[in-house]
Tab-separated table of C-alpha atoms and ligand atoms in Angstrom:
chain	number	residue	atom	x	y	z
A	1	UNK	CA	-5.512	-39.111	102.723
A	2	UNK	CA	-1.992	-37.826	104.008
A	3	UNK	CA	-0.466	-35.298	101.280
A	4	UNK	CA	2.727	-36.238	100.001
A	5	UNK	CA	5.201	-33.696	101.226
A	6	UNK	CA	7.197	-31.698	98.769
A	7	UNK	CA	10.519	-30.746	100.314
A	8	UNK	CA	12.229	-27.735	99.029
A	9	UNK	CA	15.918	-29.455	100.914
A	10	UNK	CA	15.735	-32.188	98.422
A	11	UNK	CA	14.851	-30.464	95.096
A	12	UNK	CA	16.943	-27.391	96.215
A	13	UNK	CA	20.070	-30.406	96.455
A	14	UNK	CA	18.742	-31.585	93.058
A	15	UNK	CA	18.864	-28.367	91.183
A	16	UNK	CA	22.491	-27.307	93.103
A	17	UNK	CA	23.506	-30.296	91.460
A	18	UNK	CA	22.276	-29.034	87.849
A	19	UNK	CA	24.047	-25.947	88.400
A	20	UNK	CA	27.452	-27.165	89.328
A	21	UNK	CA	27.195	-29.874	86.620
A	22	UNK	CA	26.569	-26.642	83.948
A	23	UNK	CA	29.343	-24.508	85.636
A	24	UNK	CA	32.046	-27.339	85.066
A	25	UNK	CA	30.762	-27.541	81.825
A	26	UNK	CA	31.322	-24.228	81.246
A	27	UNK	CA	34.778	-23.937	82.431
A	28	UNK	CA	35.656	-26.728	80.257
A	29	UNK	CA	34.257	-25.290	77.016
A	30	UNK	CA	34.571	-21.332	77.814
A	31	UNK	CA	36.803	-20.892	80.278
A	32	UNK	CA	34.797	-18.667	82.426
A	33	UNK	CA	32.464	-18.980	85.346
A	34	UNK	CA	29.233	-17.012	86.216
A	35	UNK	CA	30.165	-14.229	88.106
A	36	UNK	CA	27.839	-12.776	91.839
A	37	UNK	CA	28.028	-9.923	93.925
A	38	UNK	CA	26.442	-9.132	96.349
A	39	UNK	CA	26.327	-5.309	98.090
A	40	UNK	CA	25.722	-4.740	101.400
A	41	UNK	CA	25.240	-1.792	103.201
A	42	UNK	CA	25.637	-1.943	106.991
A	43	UNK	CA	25.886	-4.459	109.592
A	44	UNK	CA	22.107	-5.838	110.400
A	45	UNK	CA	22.724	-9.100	111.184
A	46	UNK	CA	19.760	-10.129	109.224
A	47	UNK	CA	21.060	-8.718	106.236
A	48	UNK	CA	24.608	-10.102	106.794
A	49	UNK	CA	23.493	-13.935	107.555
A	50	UNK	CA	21.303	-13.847	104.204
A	51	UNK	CA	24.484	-12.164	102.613
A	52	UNK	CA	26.628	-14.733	104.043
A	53	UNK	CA	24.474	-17.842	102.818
A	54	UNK	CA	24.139	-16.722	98.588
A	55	UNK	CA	27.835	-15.969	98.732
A	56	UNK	CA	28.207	-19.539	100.456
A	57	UNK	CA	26.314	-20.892	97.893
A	58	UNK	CA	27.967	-19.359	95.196
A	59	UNK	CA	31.500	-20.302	96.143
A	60	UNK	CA	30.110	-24.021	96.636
A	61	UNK	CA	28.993	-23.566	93.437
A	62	UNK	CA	32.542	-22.605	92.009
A	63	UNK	CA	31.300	-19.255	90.954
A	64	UNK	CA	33.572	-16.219	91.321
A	65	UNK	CA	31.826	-14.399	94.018
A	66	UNK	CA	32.077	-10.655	95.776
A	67	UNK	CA	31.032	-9.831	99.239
A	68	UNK	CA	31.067	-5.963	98.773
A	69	UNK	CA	30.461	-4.274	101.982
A	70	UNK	CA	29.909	-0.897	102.404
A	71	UNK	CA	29.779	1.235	105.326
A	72	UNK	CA	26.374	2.691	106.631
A	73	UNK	CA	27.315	6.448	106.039
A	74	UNK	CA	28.003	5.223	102.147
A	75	UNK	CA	26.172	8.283	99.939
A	76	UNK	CA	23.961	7.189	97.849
A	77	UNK	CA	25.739	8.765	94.954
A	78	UNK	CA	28.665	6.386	96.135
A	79	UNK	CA	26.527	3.575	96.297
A	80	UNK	CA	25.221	4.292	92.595
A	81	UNK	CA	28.971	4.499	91.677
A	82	UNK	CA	29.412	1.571	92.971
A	83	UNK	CA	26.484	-0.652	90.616
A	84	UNK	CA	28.039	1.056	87.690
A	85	UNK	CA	31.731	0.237	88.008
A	86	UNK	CA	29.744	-3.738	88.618
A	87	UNK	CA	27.219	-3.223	85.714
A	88	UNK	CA	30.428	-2.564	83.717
A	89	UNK	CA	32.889	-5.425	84.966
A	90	UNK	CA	32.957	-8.097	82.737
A	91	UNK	CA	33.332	-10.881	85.309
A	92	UNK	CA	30.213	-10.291	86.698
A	93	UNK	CA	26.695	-11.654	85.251
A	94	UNK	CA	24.257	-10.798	88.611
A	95	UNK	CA	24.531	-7.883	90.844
A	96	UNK	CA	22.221	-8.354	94.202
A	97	UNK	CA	22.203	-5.370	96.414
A	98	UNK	CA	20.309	-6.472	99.799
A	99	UNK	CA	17.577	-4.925	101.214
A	100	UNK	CA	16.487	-2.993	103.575
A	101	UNK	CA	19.383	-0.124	102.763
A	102	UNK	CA	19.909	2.490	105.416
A	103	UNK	CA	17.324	5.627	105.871
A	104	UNK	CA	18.414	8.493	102.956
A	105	UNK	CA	18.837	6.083	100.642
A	106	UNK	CA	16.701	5.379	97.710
A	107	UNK	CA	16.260	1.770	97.144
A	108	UNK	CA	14.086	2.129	93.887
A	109	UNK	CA	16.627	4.593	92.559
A	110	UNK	CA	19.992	1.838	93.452
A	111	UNK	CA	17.647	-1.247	92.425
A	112	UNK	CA	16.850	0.681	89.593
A	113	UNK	CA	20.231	1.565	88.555
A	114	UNK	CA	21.360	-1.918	87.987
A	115	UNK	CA	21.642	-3.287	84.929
A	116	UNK	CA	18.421	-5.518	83.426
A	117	UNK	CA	20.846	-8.021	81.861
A	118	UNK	CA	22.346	-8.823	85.555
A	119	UNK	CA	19.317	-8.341	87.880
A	120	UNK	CA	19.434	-11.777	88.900
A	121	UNK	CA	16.814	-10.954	91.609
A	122	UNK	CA	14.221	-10.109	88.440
A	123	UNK	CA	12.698	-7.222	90.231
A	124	UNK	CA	13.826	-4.244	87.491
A	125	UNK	CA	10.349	-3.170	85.757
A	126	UNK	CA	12.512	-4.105	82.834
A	127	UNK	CA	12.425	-7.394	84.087
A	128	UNK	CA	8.672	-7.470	85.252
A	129	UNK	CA	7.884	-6.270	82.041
A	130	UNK	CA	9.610	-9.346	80.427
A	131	UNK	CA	7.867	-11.933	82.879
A	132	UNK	CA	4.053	-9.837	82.211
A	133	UNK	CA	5.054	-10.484	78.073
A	134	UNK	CA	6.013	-14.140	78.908
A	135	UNK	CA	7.851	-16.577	76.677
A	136	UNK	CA	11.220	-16.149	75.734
A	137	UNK	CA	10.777	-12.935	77.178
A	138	UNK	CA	11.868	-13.782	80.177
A	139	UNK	CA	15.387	-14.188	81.604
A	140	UNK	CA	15.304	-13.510	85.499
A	141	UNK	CA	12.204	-15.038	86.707
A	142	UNK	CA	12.332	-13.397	90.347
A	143	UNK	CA	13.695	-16.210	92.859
A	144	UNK	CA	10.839	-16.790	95.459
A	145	UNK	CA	8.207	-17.196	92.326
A	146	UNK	CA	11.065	-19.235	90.263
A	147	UNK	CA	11.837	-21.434	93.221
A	148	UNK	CA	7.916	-22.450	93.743
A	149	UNK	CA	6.839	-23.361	90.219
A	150	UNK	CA	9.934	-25.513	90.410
A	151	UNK	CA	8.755	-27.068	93.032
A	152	UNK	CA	5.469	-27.732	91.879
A	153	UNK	CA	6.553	-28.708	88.724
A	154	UNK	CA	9.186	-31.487	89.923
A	155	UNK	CA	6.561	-32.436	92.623
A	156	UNK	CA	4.923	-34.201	89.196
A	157	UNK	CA	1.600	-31.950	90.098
A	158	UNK	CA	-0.429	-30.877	86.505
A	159	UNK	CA	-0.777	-27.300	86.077
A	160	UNK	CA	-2.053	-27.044	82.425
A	161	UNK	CA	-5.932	-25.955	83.177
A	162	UNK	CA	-5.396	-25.872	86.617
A	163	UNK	CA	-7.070	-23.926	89.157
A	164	UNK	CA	-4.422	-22.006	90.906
A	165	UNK	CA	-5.319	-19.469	93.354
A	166	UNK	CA	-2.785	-17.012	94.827
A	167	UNK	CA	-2.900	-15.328	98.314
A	168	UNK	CA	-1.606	-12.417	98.614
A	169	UNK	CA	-0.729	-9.753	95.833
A	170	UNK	CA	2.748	-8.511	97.019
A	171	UNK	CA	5.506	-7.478	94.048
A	172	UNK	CA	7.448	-10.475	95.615
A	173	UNK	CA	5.762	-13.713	95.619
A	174	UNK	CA	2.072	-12.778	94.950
A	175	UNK	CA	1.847	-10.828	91.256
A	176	UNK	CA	4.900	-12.446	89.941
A	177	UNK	CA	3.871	-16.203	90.753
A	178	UNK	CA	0.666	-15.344	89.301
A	179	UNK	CA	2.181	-14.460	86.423
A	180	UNK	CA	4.585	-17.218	85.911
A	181	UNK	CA	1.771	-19.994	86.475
A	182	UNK	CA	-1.074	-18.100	83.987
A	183	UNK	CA	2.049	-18.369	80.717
A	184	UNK	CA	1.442	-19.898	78.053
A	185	UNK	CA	3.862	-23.105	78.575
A	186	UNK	CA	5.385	-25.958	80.356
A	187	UNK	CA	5.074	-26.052	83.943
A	188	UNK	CA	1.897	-23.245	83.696
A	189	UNK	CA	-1.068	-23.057	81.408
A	190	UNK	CA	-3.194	-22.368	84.719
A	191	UNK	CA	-6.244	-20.714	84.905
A	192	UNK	CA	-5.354	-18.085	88.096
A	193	UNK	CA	-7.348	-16.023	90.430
A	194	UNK	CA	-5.407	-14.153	92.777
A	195	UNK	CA	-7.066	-13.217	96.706
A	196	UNK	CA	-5.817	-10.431	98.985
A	197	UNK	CA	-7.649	-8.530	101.749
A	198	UNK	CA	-10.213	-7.211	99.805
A	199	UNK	CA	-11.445	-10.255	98.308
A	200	UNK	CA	-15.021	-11.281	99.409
A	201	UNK	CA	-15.366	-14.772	99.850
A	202	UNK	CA	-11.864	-15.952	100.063
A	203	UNK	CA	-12.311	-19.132	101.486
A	204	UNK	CA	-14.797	-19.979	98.693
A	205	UNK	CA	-11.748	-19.204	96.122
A	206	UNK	CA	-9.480	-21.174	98.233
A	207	UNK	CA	-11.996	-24.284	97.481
A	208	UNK	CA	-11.350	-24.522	94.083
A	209	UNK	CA	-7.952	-24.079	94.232
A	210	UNK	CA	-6.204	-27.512	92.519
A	211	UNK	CA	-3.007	-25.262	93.332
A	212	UNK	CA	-3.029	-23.534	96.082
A	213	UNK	CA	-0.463	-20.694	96.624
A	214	UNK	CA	-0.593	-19.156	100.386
A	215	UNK	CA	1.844	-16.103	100.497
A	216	UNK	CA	-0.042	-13.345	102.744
A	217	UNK	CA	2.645	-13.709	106.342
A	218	UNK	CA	-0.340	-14.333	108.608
A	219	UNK	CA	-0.113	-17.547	110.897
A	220	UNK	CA	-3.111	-19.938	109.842
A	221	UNK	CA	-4.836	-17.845	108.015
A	222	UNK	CA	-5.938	-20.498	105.836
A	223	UNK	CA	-8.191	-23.236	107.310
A	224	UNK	CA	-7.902	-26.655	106.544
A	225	UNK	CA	-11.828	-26.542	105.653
A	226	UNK	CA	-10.745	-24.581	102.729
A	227	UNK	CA	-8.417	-26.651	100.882
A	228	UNK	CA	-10.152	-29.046	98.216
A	229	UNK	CA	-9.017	-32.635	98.889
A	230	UNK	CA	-5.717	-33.605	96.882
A	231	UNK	CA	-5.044	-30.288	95.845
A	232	UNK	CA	-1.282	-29.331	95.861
A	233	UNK	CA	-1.047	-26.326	98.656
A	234	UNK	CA	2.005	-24.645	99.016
A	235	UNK	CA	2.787	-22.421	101.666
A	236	UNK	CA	5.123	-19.752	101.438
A	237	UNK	CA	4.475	-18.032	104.331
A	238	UNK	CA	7.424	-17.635	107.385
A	239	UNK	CA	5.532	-16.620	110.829
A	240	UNK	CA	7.644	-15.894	113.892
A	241	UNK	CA	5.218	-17.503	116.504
A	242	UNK	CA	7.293	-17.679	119.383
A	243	UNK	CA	10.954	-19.434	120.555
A	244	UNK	CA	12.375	-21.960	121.810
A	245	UNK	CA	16.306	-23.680	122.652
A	246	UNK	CA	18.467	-24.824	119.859
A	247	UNK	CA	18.520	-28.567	119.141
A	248	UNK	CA	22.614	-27.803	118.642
A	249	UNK	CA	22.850	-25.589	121.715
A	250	UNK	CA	20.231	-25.578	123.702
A	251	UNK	CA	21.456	-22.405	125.302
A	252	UNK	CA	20.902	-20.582	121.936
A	253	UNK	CA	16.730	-19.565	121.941
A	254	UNK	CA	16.109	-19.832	117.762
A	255	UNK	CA	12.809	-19.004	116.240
A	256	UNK	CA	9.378	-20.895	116.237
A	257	UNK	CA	8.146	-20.496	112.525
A	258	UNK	CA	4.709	-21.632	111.498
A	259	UNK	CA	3.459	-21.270	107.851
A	260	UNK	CA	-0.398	-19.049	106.696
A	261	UNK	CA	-1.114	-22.938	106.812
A	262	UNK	CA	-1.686	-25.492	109.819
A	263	UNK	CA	0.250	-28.039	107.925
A	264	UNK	CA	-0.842	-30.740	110.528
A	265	UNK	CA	-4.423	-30.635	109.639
A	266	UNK	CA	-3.810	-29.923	106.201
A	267	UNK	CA	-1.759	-32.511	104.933
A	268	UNK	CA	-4.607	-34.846	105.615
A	269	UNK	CA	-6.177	-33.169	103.113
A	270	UNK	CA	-4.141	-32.185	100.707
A	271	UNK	CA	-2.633	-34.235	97.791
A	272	UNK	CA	0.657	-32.345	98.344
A	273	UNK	CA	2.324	-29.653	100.612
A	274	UNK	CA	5.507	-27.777	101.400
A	275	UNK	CA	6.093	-28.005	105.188
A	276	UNK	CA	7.116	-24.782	106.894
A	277	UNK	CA	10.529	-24.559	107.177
A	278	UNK	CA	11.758	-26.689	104.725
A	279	UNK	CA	9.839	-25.908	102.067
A	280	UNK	CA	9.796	-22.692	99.357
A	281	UNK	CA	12.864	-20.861	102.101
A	282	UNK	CA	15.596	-23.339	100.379
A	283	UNK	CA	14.147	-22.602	96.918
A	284	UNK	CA	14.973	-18.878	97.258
A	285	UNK	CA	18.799	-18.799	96.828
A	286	UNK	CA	18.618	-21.706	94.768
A	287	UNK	CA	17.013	-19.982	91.970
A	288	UNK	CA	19.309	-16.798	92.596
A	289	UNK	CA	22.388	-19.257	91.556
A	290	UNK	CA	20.244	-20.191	88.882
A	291	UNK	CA	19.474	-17.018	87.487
A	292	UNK	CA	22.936	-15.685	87.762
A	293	UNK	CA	23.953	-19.086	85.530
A	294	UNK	CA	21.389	-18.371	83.187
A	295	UNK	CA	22.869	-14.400	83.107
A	296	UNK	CA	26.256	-15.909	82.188
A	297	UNK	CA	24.344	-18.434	79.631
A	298	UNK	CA	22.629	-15.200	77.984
A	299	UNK	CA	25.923	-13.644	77.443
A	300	UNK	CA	28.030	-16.701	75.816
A	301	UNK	CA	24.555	-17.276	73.625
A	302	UNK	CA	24.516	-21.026	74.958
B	410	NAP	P1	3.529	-8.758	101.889
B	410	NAP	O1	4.258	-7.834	100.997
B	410	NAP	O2	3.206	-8.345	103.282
B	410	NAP	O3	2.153	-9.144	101.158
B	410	NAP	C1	1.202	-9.929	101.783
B	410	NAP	C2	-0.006	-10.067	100.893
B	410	NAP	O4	-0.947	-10.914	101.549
B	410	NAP	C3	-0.707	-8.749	100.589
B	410	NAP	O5	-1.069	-8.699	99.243
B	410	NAP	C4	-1.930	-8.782	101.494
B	410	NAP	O6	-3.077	-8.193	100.928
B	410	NAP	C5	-2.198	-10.280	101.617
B	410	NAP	N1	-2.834	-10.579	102.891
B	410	NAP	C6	-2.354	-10.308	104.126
B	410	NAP	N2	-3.250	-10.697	105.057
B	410	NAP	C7	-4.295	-11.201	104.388
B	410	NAP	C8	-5.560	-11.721	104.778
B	410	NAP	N3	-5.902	-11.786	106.077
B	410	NAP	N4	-6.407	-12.124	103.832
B	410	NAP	C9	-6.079	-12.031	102.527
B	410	NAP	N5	-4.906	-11.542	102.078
B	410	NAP	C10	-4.038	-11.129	103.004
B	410	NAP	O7	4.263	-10.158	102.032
B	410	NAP	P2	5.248	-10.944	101.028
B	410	NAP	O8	6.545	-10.249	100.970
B	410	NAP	O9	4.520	-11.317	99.788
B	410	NAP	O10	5.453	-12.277	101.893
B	410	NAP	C11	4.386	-13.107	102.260
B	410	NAP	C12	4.888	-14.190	103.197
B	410	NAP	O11	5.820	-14.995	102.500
B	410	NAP	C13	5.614	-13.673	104.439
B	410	NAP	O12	5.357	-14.526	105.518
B	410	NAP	C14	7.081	-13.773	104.045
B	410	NAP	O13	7.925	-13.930	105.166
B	410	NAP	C15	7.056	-15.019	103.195
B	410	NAP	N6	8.150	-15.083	102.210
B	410	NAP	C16	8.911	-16.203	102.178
B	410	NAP	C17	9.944	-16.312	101.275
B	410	NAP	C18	10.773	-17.558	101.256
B	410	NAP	O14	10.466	-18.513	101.901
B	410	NAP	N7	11.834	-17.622	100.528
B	410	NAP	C19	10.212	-15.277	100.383
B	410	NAP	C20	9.389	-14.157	100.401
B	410	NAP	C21	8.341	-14.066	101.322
B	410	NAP	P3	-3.201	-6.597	100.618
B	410	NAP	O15	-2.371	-6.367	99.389
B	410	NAP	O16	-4.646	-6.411	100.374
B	410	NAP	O17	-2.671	-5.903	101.826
């Protein structure tokens, strides 16, 4: 059996086009459009490229969009100023500040300090709290999480009474995809078991996975032996395993990423699978957009 391949380009192309159908929409009716910035601190080029790509994104989108950056010696006091004069501006619905932030700077305290109603990124424990209560609960499912039950989902794969089993526990993908897939609902209704480093046995809970949900960052970790033929196995781990040239400019050394998967052996296997890149990395800023729409839908009661 070769797995059909679910790629996150495509259905992150098909949900872009959702978005800017809504924000016309929008205009038309309200007169307004949803509203992003995003705060960074700094110059790592990491930071800025990610930075660079949602604010891309959002001005594709037609949303009003801020860049806001700050310099590396901002206080954090300044910093914390700065959320507040956003969490107050009316033309804004989702506030990102990116991570990491420089040393002497409190990252709970700044994440923390941003409004619940535009934490687009989900990760304020007012907005865990929502997604552990479920339902209608819920208004910023966090993006990573978001973008792979969408994926799933549109892939056509059955998750009511599904065995889903998570690898990897982290506050990012692990807990909160767990989470998402064990609601009561469309799209979920799974029966869950989530794996980390203490779990005995893994590969036996990997077996019964009908859903399998790989986000631990170690390089084929999980053998093809342990997926259970046709299951849907999506792998959301990014490995740096090495470089090599630039198909644009060969001159340019890029990265070598491999997924916690070997998708070659695996996709015989498997009934689906997200390829590594290409798969859940799209979905990410994707579902950011989204959630900043939905933050704009919140406030107009639409
Ligand atoms: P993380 O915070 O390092 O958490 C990794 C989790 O995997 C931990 O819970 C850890 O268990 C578990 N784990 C690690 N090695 C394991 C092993 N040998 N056996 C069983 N469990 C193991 O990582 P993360 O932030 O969740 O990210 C995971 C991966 O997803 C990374 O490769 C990251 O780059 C990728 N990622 C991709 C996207 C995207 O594509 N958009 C977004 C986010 C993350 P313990 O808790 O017991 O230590």
């Amino acid at each position: 059996m070769t797995a059909q391949i679910i790629k996150g380009t495509e259905i992150r192309d098909q949900i872009l086009e959702e978005i800017a159908a809504d924000v016309k929409e929008i205009k038309e009716k309200h007169n307004v459009v949803p509203g992003l910035v995003t705060i960074l601190v700094g110059e790592d080029p990491a930071s800025m490229s990610y930075v660079t790509a949602k604010i891309k994104t959002a001005k594709e989108l037609g949303f009003h969009e801020i860049q806001d950056t700050q310099p590396v010696d901002i206080s954090e006091e300044d910093l914390l100023g700065l959320v507040d004069k956003y969490n107050k501006d009316d033309s804004i619905n989702g506030i990102l500040v990116q991570l990491p932030l420089p040393k002497g700077i409190d990252d709970k305290k700044v994440l923390n300090a941003i409004d619940p109603d535009k934490d687009v990124d989900g990760f304020h424990p007012v907005n865990v709290g929502r997604l552990m209560i479920g339902g209608d609960e819920i208004k910023f499912p966090p993006c990573t999480p978001a973008g792979i039950q969408e994926m799933i989902v549109r892939a056509g794969v059955e998750t009511s009474g599904a065995e889903v089993v998570v690898v990897g526990r982290s506050n990012i993908v692990g807990k909160p995809i767990a989470n998402l897939m064990l609601q009561k609902g469309d799209g979920a209704n799974s029966t869950v078991t989530i794996v980390h480093t203490r779990t005995k046995n893994m590969d036996e809970h990997c077996k019964r996975a009908d859903i399998l949900i790989v986000a631990a960052g170690v390089a084929g970790l999980v053998k093809p032996e342990w997926i259970k033929p046709g299951a849907c196995v999506i792998d959301v781990g990014v490995n740096r395993v090495g470089e090599k040239p630039s198909k644009k400019n060969p001159d340019r050394m890029v990265a070598i990423l491999k997924g916690d998967v070997d998708f070659d052996e695996a996709k015989e296997i498997a009934g689906y699978i997200t390829p590594v890149p290409g798969g859940v990395g799209p979905m990410t800023i994707t579902m950011l957009m989204r959630n900043t729409l939905r933050s704009l839908k919140f406030k107009l009661g639409i």
